[in-house]
Short mmCIF file of C-alpha atoms in Angstrom, two decimals:
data_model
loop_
_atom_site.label_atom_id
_atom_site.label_comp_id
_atom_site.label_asym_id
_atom_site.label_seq_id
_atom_site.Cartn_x
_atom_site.Cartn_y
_atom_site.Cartn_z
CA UNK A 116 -4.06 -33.71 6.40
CA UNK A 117 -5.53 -30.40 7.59
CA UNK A 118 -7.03 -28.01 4.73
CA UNK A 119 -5.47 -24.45 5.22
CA UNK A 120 -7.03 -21.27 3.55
CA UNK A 121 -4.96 -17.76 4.46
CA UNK A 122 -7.34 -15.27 3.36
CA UNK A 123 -6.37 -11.24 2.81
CA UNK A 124 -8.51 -8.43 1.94
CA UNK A 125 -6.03 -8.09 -0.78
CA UNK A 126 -6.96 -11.84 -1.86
CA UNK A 127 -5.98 -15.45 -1.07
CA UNK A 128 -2.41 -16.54 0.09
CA UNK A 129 -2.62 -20.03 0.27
CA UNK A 130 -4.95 -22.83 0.08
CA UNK A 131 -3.95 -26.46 0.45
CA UNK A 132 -3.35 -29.52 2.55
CA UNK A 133 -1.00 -28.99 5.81
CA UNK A 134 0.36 -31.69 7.99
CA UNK A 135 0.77 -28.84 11.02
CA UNK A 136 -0.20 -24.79 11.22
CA UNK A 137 1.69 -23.12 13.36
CA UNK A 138 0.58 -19.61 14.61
CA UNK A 139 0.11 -17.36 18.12
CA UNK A 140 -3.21 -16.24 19.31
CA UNK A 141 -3.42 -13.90 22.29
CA UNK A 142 -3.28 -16.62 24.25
CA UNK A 143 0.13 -18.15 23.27
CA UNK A 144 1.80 -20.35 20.28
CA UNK A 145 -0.69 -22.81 18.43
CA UNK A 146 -0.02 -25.91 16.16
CA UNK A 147 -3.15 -27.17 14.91
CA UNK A 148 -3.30 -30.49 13.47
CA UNK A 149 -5.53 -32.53 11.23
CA UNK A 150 -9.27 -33.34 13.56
CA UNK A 151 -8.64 -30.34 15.95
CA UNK A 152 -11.48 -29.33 18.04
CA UNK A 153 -12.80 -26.25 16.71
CA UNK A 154 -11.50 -22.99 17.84
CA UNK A 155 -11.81 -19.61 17.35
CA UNK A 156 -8.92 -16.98 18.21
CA UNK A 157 -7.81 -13.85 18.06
CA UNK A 158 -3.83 -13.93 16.20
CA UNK A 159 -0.80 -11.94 17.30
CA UNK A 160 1.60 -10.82 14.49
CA UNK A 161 3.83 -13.53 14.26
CA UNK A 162 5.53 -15.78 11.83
CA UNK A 163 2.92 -18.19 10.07
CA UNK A 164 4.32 -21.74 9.74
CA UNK A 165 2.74 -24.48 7.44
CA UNK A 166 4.14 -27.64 7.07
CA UNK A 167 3.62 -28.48 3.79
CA UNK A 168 5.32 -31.50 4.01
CA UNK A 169 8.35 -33.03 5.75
CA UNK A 170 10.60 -31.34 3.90
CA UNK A 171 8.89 -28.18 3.01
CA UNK A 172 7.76 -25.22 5.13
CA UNK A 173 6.02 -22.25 4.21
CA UNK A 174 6.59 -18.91 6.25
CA UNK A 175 4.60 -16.21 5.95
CA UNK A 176 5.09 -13.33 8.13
CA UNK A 177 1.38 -12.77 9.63
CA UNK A 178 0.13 -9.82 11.15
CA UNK A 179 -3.10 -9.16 13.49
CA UNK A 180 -6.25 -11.37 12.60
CA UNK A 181 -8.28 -14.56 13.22
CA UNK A 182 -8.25 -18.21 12.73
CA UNK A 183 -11.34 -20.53 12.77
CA UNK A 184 -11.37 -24.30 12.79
CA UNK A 185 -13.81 -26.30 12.28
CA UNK A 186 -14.26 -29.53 10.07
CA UNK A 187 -10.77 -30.10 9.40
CA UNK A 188 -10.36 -26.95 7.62
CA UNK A 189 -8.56 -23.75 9.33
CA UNK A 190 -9.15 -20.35 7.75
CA UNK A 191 -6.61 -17.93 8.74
CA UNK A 192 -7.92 -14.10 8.32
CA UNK A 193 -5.15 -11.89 8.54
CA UNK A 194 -4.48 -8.00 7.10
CA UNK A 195 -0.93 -9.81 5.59
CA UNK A 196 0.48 -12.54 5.03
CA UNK A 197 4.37 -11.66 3.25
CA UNK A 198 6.43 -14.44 2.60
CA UNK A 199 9.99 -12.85 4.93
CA UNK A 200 11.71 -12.37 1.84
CA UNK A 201 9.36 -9.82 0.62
CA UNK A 202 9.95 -7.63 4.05
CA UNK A 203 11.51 -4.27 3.17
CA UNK A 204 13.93 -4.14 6.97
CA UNK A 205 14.57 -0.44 6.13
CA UNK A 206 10.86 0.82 5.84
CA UNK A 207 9.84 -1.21 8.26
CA UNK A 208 12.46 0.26 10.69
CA UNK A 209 10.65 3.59 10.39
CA UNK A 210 7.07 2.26 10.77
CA UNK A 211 8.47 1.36 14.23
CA UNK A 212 9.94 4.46 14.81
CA UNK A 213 6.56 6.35 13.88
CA UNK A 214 4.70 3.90 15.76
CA UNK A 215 6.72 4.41 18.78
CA UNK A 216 6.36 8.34 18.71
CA UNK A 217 2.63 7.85 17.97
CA UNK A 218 2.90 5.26 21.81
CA UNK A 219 4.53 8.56 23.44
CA UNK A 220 2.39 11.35 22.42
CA UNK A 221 -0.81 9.68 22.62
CA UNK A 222 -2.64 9.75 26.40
CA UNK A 223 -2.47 6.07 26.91
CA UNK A 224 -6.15 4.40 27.09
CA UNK A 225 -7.48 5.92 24.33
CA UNK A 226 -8.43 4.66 20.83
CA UNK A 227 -5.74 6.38 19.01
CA UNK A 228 -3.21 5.07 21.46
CA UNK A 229 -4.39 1.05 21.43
CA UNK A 230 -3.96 2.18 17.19
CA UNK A 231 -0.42 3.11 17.98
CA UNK A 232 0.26 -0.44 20.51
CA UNK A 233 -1.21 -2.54 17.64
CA UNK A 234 1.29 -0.89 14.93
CA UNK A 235 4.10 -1.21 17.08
CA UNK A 236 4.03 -4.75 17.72
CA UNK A 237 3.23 -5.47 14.19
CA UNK A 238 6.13 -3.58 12.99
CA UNK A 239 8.24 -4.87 15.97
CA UNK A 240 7.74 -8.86 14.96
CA UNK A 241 7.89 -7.99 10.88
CA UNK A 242 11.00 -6.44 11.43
CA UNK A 243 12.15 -9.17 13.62
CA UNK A 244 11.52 -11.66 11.02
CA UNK A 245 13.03 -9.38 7.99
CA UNK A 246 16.72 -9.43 10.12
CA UNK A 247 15.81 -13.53 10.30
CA UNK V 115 -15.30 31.82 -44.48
CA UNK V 116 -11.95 30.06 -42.89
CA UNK V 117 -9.66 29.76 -45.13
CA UNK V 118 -8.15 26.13 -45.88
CA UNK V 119 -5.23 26.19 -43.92
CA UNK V 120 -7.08 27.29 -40.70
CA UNK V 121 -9.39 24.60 -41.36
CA UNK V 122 -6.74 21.85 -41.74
CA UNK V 123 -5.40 22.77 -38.75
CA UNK V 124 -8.27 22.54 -36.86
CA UNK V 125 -8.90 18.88 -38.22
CA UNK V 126 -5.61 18.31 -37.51
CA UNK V 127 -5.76 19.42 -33.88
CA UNK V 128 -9.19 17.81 -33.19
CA UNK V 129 -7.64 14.20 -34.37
CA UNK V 130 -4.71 14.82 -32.09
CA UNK V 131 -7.43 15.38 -29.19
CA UNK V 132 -9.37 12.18 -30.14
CA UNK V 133 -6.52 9.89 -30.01
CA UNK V 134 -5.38 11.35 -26.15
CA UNK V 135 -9.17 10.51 -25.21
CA UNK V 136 -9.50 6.96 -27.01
CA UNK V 137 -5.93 5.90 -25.55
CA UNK V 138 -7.13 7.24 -22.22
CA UNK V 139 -10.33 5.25 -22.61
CA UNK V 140 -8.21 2.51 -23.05
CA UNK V 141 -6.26 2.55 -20.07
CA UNK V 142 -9.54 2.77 -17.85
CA UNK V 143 -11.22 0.08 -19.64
CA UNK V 144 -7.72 -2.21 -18.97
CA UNK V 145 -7.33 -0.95 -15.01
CA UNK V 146 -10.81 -1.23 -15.01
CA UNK V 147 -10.92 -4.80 -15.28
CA UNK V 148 -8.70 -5.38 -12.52
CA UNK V 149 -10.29 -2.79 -9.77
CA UNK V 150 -13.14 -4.98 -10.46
CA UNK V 151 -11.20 -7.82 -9.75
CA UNK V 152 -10.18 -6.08 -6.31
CA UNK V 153 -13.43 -5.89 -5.35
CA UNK V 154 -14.18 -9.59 -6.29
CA UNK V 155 -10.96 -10.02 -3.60
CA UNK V 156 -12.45 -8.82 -0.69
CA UNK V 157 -15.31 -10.96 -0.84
CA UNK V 158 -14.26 -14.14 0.67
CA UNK V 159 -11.94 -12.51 3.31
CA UNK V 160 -15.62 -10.56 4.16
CA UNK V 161 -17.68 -13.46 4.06
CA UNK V 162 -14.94 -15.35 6.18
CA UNK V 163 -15.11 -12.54 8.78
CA UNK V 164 -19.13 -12.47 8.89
CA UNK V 165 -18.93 -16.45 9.50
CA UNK V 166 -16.18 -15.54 12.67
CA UNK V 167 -18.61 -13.35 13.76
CA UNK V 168 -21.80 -15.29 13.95
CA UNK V 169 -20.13 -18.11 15.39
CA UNK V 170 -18.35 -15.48 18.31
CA UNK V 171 -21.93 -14.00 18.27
CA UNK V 172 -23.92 -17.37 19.02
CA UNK V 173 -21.52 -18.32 21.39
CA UNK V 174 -21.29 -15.31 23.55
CA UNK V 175 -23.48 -14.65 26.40
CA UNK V 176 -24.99 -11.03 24.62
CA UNK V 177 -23.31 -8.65 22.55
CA UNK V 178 -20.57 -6.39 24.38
CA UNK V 179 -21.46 -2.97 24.74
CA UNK V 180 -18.48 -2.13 22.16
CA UNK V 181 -18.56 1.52 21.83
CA UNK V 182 -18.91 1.56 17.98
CA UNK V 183 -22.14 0.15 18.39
CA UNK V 184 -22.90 2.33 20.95
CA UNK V 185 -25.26 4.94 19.36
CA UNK V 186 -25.49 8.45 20.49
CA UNK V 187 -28.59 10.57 22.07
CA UNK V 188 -27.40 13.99 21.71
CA UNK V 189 -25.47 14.48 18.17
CA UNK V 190 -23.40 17.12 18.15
CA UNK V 191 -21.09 16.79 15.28
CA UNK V 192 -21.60 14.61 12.20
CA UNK V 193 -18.36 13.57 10.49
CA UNK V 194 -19.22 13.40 6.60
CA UNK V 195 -16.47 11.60 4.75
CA UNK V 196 -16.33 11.92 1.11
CA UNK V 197 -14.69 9.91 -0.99
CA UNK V 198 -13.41 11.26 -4.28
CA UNK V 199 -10.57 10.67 -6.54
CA UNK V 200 -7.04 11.92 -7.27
CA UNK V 201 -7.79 12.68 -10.78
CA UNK V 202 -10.49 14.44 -12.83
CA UNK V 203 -11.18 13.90 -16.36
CA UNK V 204 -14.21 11.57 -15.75
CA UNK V 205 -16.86 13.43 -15.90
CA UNK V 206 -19.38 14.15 -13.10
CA UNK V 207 -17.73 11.30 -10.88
CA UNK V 208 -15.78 14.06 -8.26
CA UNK V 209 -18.88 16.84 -8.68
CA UNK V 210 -21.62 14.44 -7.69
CA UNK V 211 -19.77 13.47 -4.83
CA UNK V 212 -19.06 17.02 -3.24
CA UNK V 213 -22.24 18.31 -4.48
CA UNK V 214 -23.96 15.48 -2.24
CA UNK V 215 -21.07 16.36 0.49
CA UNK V 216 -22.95 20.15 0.72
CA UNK V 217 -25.94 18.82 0.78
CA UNK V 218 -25.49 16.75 3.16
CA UNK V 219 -24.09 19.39 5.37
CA UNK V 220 -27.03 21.45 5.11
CA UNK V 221 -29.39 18.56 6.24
CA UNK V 222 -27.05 18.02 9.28
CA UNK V 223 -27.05 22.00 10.05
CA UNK V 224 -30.94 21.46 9.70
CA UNK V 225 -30.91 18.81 12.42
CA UNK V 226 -28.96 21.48 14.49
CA UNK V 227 -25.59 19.36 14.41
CA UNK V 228 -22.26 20.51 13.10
CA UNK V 229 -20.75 18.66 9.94
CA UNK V 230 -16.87 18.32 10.07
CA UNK V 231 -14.85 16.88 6.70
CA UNK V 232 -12.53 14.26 6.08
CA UNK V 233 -11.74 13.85 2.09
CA UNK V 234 -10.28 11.04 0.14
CA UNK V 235 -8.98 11.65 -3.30
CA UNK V 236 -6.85 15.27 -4.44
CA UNK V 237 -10.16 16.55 -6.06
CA UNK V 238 -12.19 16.03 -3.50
CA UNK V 239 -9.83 18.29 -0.82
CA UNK V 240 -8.95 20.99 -3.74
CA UNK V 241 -12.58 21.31 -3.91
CA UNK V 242 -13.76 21.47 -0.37
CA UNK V 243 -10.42 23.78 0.34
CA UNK V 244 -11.97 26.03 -2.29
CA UNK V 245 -15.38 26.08 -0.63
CA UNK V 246 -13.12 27.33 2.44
CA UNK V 247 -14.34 24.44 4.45
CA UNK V 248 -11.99 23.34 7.24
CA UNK V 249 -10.93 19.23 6.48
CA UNK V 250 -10.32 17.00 9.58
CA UNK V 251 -9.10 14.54 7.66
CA UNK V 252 -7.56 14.45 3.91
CA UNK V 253 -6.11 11.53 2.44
CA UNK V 254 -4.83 11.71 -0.84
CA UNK V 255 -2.24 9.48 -3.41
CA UNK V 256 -3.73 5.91 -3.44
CA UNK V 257 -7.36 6.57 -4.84
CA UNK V 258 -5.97 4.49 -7.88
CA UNK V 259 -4.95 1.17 -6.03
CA UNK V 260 -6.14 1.58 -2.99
CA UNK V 261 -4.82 -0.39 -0.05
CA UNK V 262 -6.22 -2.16 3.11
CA UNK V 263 -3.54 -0.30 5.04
CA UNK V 264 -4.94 2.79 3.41
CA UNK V 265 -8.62 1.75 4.74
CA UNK V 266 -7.34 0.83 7.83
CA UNK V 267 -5.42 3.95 8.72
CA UNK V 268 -8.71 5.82 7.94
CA UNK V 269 -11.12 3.40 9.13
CA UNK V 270 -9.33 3.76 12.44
CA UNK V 271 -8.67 7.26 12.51
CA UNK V 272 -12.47 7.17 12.24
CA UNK V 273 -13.57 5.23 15.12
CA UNK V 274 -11.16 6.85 17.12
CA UNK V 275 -12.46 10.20 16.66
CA UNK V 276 -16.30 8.35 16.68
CA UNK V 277 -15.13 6.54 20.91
CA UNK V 278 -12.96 10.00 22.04
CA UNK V 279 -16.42 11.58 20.84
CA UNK V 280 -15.02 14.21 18.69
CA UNK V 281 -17.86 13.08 16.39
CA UNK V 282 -21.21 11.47 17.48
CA UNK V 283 -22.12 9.87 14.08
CA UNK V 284 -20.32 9.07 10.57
CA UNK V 285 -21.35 8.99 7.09
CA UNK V 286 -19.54 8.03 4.33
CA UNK V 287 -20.13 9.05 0.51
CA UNK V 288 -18.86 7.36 -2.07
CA UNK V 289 -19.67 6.60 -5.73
CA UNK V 290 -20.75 2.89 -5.75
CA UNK V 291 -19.95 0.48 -8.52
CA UNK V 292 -22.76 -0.62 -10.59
CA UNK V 293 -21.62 -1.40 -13.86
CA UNK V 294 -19.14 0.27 -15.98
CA UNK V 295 -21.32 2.59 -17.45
CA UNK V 296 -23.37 3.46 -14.26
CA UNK V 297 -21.89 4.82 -10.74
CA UNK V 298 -24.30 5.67 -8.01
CA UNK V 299 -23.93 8.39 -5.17
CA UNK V 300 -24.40 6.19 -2.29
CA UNK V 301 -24.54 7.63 1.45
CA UNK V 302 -24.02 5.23 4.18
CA UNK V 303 -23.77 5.44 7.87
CA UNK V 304 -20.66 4.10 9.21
CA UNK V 305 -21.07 5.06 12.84
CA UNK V 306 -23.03 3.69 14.61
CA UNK V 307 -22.54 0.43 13.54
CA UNK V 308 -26.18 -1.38 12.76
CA UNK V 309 -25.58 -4.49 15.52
CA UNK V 310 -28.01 -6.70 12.92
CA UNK V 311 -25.51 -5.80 10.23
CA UNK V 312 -22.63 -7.23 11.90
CA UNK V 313 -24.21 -9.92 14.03
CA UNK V 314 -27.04 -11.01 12.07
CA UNK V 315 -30.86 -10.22 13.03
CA UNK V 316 -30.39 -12.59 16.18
CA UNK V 317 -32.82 -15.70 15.85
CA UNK V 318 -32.74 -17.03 11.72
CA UNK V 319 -28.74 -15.74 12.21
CA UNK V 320 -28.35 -18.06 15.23
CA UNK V 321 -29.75 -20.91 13.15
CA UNK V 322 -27.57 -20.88 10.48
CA UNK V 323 -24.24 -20.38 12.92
CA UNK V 324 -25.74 -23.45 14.97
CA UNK V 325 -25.99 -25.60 11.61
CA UNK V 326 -22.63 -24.46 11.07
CA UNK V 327 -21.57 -26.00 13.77
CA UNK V 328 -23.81 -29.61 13.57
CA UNK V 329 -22.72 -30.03 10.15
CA UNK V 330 -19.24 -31.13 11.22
CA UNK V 331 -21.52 -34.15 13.40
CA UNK V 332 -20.18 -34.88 16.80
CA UNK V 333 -18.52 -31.33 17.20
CA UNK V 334 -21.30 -29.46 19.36
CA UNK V 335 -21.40 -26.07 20.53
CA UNK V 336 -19.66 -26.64 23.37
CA UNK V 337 -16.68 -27.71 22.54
CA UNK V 338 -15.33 -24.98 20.57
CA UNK V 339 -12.19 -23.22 21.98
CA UNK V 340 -11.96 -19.52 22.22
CA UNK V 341 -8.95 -17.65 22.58
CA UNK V 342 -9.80 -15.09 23.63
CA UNK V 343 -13.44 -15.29 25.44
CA UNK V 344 -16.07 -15.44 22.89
CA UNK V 345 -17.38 -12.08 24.05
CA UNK V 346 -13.99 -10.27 24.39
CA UNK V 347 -13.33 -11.43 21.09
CA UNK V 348 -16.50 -10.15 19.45
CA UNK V 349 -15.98 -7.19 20.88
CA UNK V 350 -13.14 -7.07 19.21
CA UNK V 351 -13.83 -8.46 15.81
CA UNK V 352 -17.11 -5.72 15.50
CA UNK V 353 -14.78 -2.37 15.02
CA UNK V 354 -13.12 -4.51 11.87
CA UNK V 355 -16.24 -3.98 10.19
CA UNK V 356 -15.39 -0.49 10.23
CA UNK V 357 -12.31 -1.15 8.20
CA UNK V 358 -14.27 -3.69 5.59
CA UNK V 359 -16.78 -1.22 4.78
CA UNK V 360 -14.51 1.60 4.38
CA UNK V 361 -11.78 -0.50 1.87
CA UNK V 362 -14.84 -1.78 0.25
CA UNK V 363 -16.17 2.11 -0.59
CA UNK V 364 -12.50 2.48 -1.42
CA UNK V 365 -12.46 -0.45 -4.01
CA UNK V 366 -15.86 0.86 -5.50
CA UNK V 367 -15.26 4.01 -5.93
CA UNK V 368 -11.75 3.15 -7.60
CA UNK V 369 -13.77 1.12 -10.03
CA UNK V 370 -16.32 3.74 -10.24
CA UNK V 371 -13.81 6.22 -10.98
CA UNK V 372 -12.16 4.42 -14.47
CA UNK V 373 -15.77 3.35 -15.23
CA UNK V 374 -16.69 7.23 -15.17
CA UNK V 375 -13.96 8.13 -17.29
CA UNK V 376 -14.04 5.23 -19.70
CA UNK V 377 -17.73 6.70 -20.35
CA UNK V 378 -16.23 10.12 -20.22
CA UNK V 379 -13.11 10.01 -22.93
CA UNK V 380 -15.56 7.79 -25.51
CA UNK V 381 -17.94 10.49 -25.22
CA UNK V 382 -15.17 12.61 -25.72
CA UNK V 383 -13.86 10.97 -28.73
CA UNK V 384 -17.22 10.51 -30.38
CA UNK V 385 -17.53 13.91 -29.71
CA UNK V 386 -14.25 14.78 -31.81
CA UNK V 387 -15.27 12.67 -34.47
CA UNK V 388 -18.31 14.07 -35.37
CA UNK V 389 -16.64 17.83 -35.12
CA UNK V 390 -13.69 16.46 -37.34
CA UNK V 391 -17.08 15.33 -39.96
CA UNK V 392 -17.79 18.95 -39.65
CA UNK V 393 -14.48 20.22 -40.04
CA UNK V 394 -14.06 18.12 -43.22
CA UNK V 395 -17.45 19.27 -44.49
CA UNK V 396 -16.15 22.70 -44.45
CA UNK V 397 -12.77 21.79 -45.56
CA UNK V 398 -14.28 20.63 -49.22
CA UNK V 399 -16.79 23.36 -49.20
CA UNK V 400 -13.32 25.90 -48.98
CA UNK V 401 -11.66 24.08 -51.23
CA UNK V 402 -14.40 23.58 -53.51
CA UNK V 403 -15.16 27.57 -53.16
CA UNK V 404 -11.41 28.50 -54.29
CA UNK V 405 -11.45 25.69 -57.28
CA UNK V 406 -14.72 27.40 -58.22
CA UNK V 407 -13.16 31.20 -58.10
CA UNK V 408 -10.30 29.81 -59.98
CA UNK V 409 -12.54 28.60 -62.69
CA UNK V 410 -14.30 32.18 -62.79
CA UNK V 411 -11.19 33.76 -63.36
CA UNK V 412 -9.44 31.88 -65.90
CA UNK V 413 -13.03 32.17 -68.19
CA UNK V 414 -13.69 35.71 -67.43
CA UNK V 415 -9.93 36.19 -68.72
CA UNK V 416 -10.63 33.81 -71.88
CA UNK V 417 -14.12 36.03 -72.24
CA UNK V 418 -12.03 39.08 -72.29
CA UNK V 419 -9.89 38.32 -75.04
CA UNK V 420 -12.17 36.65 -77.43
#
């Protein structure tokens, strides 16, 4: 069993034993199981996966942060982590639409405008996972 | 002397006064508690990012040339960001922190740089818009419960304004928790970050990341993964520290605020007792005055007809 810690600013998510965490770091989807090498990554919003057990999965829908493993533990560091049901589609909806106004009327390059990218694949994926 | 009634109706007013203060010294005390508890929130999420970054940080050939870290030769403009609060009604908390604001100003004038404004909190921009100073930056509605989407929205407005070098350095001022009964003005420099802040003071830092990783036994330092490169991702896991400290001044100077105003509205009602003492004093002394007259009356009557 791997131990699992989801850490917020806002406070902790989950703590526990996991058979499998499934994520995506820049790189691409991850499943870390117990005695993986230790790693260090950068995480793409996404939906959060841990398999509790064999019959029981816990979603979370994850947006940008890290994940460290090391000595069978994995601490995931993310802004949120919002179980799906708790998605609001409609608000979300127009945190895309401002995000994707912000895209077009920034000059592309500059800080504000990797702010606006970063917004508008979080709200992108959240919505993706509110409509299931 | 009053008469009575006015009296009374002072008393009565003053008592109406004291319980508004007492229940709103209440209420801080209660959200008190758990703005406190926010703060006590953070902290593992912090300390979990300050391990991420030492072990990026010993792994990485040198620390990338992020631009937050980057600090500036000639400063132009200073961007002074003061955090206040939506409400008033705790006593100095919102004056201290504008007061420091001008001062602050001044001392960056002196240095023969421009301040520029951004305000959190309603009092803080009503304040500063009164002073006729122009705000770059006012954010206002969630000085109660502050979010991390709130810190990050300015925490990034911030550094964007700090790398498109609108502004060549940032300070923020904030009311820092102490206790409940003591807040201190605290100034801090948010940009520039301090690299030995954020990636430790290099050799004793290294140490502890390196025993980090021996303490898990045959898992060296080489055979971590990194997803991205250990540089590129320090590089970008330094700007979050940005974010951290600004939610963190947020969080303090939430608690700060319902600390201040706890201490402000039991003042307040102590104050109202000891006026409604008075009051009452003067109440008996009327009363006693008119019971007295009375008296005079009905003997110099009894006087007359005897």
């Amino acid at each position: 069993m791997l131990e699992v810690e989801v850490l917020t600013p806002e406070g902790e998510v989950f703590r526990g034993e996991v058979r499998q965490l499934s994520t995506r770091t820049e790189v691409g989807e991850i499943g870390i199981l117990a005695n993986h090498a230790p790693v260090l990554g950068a995480l793409q919003p996404t939906t959060l996966r841990l398999h509790v057990s064999d019959s029981e999965t816990r979603r979370y829908a994850q947006s940008h942060g890290w994940l460290q493993v090391f000595d069978n533990v994995a601490r995931v560091l993310v802004e949120e982590a919002v179980p799906p049901e708790d998605l609001d589609a409609g608000a979300l909806k127009e945190e895309l639409s401002d995000a994707e106004r912000r895209v077009a009327e920034s000059e592309a390059g500059t800080a504000e405008w990797s702010r606006a990218v970063k917004d508008k694949q979080r709200a992108e994926t959240f919505l993706s996972i509110a409509q299931g | 002397m009053a008469s009575q009634k006015e009296v009374k109706n002072r008393i009565a007013s003053i008592k109406n006064i004291q319980k508004i203060t007492r229940a709103m010294e209440m209420v801080a005390a209660a959200r008190l508690r758990r703005a406190e508890q926010r703060i006590e929130d953070l902290r593992p999420y912090s300390e979990g990012m300050r391990k991420l970054t030492r072990i990026a940080s010993a792994h990485a050939g040198g620390v990338p040339r992020v631009p937050v870290l980057v600090e500036r030769q000639n400063v132009q403009t200073v961007g002074l960001v003061l955090v206040t609060g939506d409400r008033g009604l705790a006593g100095a908390f919102n004056s201290n922190i504008i007061r420091e604001g001008m001062r602050s100003a001044d001392r960056v004038r002196g240095e023969g740089a421009g301040p520029v404004f951004s305000v959190v909190g309603k009092k803080g921009v009503s304040a500063m818009t009164f002073r006729k100073q122009e705000l770059v930056g006012e954010y206002t509605g969630f000085t109660d419960r502050p979010s991390f989407a709130d810190a990050r929205r300015i925490g990034e407005e911030l550094v964007a304004r700090y790398v498109d070098e609108e502004v060549d350095r940032v300070e923020l001022i904030y009311n820092r928790f102490v206790s409940p009964l003591t807040q201190h003005v605290w100034r801090q420099t948010l940009l520039p970050l301090q690299q030995a802040e954020v990636v430790g003071e290099g050799a004793e830092e290294e140490e502890e990341a390196t025993a980090e990783d021996e303490s898990g036994g045959s898992q060296g330092r080489s055979e971590w993964f990194f997803e991205p490169e250990a540089e590129e991702l320090l590089g970008r896991l330094i700007p979050e520290y940005v974010t951290i400290s600004v939610y963190r001044a947020l969080l303090e100077s939430s608690a700060s605020e319902l600390g201040a105003r706890m201490t402000a509205m039991r003042n307040a009602a102590e104050n109202a007792e000891s006026i409604n003492d008075e009051l009452t004093l003067e109440m008996n002394r009327a009363r006693q005055a008119e019971i007295t007259q009375e008296i005079l009356e009905v003997v110099a009557g009894a006087e007359a007809l005897s």
